[in-house]
mmCIF file of C-alpha atoms in Angstrom:
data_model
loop_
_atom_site.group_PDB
_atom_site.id
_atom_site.type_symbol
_atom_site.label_atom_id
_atom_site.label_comp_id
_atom_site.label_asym_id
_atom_site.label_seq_id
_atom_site.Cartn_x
_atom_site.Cartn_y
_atom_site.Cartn_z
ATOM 1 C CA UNK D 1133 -15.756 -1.366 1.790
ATOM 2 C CA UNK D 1134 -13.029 -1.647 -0.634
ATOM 3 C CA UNK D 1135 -12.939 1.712 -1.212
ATOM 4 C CA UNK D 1136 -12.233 2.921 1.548
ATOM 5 C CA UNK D 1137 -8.577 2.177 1.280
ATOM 6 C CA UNK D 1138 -8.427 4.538 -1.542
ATOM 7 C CA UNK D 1139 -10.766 6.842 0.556
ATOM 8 C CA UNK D 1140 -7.997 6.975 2.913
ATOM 9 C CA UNK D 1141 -5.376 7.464 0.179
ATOM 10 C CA UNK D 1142 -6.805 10.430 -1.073
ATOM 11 C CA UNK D 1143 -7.349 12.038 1.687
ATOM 12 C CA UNK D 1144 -3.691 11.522 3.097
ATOM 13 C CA UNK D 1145 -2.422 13.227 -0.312
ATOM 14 C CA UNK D 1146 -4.888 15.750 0.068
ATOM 15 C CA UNK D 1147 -3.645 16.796 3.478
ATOM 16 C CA UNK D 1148 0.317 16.484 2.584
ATOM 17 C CA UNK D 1149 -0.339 18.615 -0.251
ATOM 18 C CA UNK D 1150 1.665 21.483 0.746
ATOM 19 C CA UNK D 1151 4.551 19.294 1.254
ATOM 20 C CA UNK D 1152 4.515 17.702 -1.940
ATOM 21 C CA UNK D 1153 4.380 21.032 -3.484
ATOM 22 C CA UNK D 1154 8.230 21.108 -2.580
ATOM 23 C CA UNK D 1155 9.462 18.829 -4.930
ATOM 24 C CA UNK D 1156 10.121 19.001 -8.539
ATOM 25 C CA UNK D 1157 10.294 15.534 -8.691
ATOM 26 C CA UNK D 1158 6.527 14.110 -6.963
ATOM 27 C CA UNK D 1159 6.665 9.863 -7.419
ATOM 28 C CA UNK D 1160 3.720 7.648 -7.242
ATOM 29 C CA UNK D 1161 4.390 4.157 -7.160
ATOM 30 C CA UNK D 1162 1.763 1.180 -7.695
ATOM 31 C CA UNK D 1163 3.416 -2.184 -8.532
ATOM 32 C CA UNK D 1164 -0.036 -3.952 -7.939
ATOM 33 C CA UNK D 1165 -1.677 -1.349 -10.279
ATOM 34 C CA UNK D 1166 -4.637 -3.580 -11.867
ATOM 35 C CA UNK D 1167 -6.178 -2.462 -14.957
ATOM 36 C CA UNK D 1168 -6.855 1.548 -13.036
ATOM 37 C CA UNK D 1169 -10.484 0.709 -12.294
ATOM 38 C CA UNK D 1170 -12.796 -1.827 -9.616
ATOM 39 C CA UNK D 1171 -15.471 -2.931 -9.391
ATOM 40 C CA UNK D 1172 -17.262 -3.241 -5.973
ATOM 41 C CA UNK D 1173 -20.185 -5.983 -5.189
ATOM 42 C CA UNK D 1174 -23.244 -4.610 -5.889
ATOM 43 C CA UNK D 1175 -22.596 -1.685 -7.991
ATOM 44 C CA UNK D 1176 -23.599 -1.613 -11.429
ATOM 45 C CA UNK D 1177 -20.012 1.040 -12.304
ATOM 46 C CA UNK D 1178 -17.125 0.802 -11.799
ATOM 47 C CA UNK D 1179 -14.715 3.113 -9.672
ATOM 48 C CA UNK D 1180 -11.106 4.659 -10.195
ATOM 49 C CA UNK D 1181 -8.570 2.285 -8.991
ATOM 50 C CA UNK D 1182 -5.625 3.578 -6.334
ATOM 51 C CA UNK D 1183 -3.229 4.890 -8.979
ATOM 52 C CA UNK D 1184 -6.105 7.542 -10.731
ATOM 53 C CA UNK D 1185 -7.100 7.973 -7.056
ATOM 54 C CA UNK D 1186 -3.946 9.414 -6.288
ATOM 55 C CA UNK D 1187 -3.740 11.290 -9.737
ATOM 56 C CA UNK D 1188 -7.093 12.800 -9.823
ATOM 57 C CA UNK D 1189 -6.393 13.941 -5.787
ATOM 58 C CA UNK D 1190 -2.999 15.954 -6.284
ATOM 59 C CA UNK D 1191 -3.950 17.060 -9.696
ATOM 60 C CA UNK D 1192 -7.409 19.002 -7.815
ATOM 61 C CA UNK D 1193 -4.337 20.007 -5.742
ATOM 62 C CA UNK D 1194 -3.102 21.778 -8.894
ATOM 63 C CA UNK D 1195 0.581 19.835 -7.754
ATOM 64 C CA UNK D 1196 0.176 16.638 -10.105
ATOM 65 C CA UNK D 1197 2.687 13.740 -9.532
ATOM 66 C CA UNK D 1198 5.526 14.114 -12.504
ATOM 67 C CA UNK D 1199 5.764 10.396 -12.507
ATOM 68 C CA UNK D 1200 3.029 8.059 -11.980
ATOM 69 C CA UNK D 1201 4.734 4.420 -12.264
ATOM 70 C CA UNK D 1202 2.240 1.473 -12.373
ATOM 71 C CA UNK D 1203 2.131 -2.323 -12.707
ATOM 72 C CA UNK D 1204 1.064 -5.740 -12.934
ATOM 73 C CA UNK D 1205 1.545 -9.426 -13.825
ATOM 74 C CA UNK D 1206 -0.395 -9.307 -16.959
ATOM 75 C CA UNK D 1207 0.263 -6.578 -19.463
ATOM 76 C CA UNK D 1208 -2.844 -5.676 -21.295
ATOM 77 C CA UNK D 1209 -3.764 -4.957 -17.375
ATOM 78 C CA UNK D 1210 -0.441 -2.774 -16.580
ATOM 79 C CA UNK D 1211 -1.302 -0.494 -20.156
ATOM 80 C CA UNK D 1212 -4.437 -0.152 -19.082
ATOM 81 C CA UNK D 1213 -3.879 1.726 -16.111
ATOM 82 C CA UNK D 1214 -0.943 3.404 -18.026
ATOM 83 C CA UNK D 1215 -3.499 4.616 -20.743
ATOM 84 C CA UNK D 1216 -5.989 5.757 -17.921
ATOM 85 C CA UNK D 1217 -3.630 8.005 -16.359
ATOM 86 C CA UNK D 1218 -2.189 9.287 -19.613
ATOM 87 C CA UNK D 1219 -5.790 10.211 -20.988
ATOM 88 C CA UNK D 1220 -6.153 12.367 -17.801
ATOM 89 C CA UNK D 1221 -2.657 13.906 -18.386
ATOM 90 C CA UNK D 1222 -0.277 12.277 -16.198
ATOM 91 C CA UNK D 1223 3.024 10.917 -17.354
ATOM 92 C CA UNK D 1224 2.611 7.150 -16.681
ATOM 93 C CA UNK D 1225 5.098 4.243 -17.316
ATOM 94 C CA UNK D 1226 3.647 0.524 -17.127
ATOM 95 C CA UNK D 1227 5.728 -1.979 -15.712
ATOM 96 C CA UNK D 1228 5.002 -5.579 -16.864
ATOM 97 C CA UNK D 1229 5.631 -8.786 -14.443
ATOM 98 C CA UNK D 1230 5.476 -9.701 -10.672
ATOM 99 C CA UNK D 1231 6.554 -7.069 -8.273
ATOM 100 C CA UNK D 1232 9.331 -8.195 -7.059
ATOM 101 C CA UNK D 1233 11.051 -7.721 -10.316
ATOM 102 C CA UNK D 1234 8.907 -4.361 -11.269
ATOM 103 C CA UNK D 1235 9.180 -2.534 -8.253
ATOM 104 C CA UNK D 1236 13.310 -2.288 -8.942
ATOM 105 C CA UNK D 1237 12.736 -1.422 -12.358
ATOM 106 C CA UNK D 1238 10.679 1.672 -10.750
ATOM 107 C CA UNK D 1239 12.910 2.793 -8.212
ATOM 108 C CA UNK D 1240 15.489 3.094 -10.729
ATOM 109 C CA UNK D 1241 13.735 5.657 -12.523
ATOM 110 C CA UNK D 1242 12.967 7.488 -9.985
ATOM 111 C CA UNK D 1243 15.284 10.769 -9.984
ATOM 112 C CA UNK D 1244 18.006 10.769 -7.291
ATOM 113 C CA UNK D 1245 18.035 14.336 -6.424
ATOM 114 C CA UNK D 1246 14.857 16.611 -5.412
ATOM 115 C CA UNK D 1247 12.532 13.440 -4.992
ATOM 116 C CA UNK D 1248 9.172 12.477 -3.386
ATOM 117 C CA UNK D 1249 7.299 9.247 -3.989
ATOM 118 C CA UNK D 1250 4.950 7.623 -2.147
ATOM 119 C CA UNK D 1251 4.388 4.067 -2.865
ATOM 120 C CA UNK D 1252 1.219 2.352 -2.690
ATOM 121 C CA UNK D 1253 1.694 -1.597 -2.062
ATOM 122 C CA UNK D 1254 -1.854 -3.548 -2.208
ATOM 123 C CA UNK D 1255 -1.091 -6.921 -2.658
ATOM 124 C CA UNK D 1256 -4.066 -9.669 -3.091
ATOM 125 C CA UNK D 1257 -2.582 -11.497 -0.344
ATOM 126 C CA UNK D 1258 0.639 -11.792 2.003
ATOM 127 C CA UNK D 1259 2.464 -14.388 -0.127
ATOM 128 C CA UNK D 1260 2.820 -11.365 -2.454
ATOM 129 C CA UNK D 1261 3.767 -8.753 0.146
ATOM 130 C CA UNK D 1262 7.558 -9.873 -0.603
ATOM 131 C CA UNK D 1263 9.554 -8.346 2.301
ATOM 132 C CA UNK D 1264 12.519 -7.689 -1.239
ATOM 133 C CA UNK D 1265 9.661 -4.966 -2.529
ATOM 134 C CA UNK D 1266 9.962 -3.004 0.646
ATOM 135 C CA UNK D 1267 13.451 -3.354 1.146
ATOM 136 C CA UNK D 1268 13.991 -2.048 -2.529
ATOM 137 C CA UNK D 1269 11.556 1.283 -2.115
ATOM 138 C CA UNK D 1270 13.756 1.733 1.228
ATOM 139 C CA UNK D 1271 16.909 2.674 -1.242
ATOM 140 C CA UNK D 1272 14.826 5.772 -2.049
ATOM 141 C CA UNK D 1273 15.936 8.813 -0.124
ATOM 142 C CA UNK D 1274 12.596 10.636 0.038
ATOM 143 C CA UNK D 1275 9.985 7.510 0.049
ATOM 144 C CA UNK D 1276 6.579 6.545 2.173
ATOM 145 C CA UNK D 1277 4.622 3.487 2.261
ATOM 146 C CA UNK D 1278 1.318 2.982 2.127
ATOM 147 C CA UNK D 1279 0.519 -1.001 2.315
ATOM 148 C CA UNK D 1280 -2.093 -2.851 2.814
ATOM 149 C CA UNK D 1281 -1.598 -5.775 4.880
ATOM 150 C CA UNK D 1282 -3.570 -8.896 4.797
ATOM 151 C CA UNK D 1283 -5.101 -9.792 7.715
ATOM 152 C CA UNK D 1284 -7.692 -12.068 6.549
ATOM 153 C CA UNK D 1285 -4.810 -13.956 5.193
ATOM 154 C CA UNK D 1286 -3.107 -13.916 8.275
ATOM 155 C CA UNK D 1287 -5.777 -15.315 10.501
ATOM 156 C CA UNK D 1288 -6.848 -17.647 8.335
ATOM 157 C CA UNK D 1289 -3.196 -19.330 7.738
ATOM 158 C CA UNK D 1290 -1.030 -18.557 10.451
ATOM 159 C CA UNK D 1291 -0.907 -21.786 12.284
ATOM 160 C CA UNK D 1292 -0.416 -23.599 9.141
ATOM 161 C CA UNK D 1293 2.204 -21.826 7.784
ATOM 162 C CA UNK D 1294 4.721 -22.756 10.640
ATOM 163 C CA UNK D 1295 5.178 -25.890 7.662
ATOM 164 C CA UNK D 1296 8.260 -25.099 6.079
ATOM 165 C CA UNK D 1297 6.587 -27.205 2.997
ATOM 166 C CA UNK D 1298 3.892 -24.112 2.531
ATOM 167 C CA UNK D 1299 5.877 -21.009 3.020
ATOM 168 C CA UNK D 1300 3.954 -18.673 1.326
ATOM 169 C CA UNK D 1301 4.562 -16.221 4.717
ATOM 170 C CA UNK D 1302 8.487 -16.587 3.984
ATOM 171 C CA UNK D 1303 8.794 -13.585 1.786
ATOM 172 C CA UNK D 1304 6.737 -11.099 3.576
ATOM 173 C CA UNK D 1305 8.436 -11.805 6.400
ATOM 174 C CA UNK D 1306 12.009 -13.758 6.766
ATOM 175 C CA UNK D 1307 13.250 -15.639 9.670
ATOM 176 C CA UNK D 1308 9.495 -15.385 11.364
ATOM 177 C CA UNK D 1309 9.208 -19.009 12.329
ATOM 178 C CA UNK D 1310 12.830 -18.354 13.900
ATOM 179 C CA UNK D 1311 11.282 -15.509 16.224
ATOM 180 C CA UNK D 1312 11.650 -16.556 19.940
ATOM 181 C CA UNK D 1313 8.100 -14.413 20.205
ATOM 182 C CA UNK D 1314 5.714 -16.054 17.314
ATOM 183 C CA UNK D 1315 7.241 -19.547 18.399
ATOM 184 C CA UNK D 1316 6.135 -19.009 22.492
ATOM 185 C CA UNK D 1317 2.952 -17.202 21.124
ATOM 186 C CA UNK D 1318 -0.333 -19.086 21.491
ATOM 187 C CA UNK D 1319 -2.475 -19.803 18.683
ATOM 188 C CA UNK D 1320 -4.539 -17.009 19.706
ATOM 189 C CA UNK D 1321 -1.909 -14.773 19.260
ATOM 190 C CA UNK D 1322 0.564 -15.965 16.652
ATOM 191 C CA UNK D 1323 -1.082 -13.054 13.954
ATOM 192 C CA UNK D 1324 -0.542 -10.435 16.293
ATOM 193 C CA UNK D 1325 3.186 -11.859 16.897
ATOM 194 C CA UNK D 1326 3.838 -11.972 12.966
ATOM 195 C CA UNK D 1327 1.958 -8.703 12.355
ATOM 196 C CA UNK D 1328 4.297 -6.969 15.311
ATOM 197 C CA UNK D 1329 7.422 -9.196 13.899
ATOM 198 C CA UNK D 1330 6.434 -7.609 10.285
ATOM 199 C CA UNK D 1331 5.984 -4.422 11.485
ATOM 200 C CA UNK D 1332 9.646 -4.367 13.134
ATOM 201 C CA UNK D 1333 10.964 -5.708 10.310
ATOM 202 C CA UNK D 1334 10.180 -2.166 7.900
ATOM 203 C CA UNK D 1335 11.187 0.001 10.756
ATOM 204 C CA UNK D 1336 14.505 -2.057 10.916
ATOM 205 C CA UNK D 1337 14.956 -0.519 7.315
ATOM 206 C CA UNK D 1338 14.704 3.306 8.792
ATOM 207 C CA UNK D 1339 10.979 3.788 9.021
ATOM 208 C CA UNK D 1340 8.630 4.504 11.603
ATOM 209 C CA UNK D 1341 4.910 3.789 11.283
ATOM 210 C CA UNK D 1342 1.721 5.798 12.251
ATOM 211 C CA UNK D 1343 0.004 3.859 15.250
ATOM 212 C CA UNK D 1344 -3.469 4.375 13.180
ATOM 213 C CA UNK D 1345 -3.868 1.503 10.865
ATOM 214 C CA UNK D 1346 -8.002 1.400 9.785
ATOM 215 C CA UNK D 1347 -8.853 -1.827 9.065
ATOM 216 C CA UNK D 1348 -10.595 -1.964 5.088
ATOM 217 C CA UNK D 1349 -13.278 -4.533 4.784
ATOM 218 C CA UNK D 1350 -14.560 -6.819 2.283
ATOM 219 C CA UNK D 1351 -17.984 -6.502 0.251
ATOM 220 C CA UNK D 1352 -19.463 -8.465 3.161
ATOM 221 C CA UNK D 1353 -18.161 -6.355 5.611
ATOM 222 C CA UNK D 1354 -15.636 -8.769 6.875
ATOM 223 C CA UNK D 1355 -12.152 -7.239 7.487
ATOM 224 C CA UNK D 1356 -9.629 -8.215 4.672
ATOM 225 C CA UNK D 1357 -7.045 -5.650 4.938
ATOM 226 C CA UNK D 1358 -5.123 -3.174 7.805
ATOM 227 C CA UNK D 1359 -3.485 -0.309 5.917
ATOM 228 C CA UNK D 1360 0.101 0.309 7.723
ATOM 229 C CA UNK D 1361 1.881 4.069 7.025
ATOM 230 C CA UNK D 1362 5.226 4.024 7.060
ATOM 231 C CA UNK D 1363 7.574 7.454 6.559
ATOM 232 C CA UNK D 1364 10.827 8.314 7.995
ATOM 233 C CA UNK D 1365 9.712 11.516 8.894
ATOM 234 C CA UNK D 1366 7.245 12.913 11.974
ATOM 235 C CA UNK D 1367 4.890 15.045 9.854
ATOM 236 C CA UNK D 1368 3.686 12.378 6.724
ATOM 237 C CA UNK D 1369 2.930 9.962 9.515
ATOM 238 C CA UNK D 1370 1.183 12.331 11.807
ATOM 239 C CA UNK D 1371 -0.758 13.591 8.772
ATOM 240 C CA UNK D 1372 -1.870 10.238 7.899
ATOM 241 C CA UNK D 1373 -2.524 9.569 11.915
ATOM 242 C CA UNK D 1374 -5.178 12.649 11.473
ATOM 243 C CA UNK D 1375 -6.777 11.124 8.237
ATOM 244 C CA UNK D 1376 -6.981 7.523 9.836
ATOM 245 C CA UNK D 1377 -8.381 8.576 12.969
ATOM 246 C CA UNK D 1378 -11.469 10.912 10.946
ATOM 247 C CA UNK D 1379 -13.750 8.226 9.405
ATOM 248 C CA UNK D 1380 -16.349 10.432 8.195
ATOM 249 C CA UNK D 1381 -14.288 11.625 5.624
ATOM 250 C CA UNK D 1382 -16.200 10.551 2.341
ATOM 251 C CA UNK D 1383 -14.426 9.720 -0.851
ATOM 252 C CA UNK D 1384 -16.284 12.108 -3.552
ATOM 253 C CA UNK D 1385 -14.529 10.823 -6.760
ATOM 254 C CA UNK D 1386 -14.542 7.870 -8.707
#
């Protein structure tokens, strides 16, 4: 379900807690923030969205995030999340505009010395998963990723997006139509070739990722997303590895 991505969230932040506790400076970052709330198929409420996820979880933690920086392409959307996290007590900046632009806006106000942030990339689709957004959270010292990667979009579009006409892969990942790998791959195989080309691509930029990457599925229960870890460090990505790996870990707040 949808929520599970934020299931999975939540409990990663709940199991780092200890380390976050080390930092005076504790960074959340959300440039695909939404309005702070969903609302899932079926349901007649609606449920926190990722950024109050992550607030609510490290405030239970009693070590709250000192900077919770959100956005989105519309503003009454962006100030809405800003004004959910702010009624709960978190200091929360919106960010107004598409995510390329926000997310440097963001990691400028980040502090430069005694810094954690975690950022939280959920893009509707891969045409928004600009490769730029990553490479700009990859200037922070202290930064891990949490993105969820669109593999719906991928297997839907991958053979058609070898048209240099479309390009709508381009940003997420440069030079893939170049790659001596995706261009031998079948058709079979060309998402797994960009997904692995993607993949190399962020730990290029310093990062390893956690081999556990739960796939989050659709109201239908068709599989939309895979959510990819990435830290530069051995512990956050074994902690996530041990929250990925336990699905029967429920989600009790919304």
């Amino acid at each position: 379900m949808p929520f599970d991505k934020h299931r999975l969230l939540s409990h990663y932040l709940d199991a780092s807690q200890h380390a976050w506790r080390q930092w005076g400076h504790r960074v959340f970052i959300d440039p695909f923030g939404g309005p702070g709330r969903i609302q899932v198929k079926g349901e007649s409420f609606t449920r926190d969205g990722g950024a109050v996820v992550a607030w609510r979880t490290l405030q239970r933690a009693a070590t709250p995030f000192t900077q919770m920086l959100v956005g989105d392409l519309q503003q009454e959307r962006a100030q809405a999340c800003a004004d959910r996290l702010s009624a709960l007590g978190a200091k929360s900046t919106p960010f107004t505009g598409p995510a390329v632009d926000t997310v440097r806006t963001m990691v400028s106000a980040v502090p430069t010395r005694g810094s954690l942030t975690l950022a939280y990339i959920d893009p509707y689709n891969l045409e928004y998963l600009s490769f730029s957004i990553i490479e700009a959270l990859a200037s922070l010292t202290k930064v891990d990723l949490a993105i969820n990667f669109s593999t719906m979009d991928l297997q839907r579009n991958a053979e058609f997006e070898f048209d240099p006409g479309r390009a709508r892969f381009d940003a997420a990942a440069p030079g893939w139509r170049d790659d001596p790998i995706i261009c031998s791959s079948n058709k079979r195989n060309v998402p797994i070739a960009f997904f692995n080309y993607w993949c190399g691509l962020v730990k290029g930029l310093g990062f390893q990722y956690s081999k556990e990457m739960p796939l989050v599925r659709n109201d239908d229960g068709h599989p939309i997303y895979r959510m990819v870890f990435f830290a530069r460090h051995d512990l956050p990505v074994r902690l996530w590895g041990d929250v990925a790996r336990d699905k029967n870990r429920s989600l009790d707040l919304f």
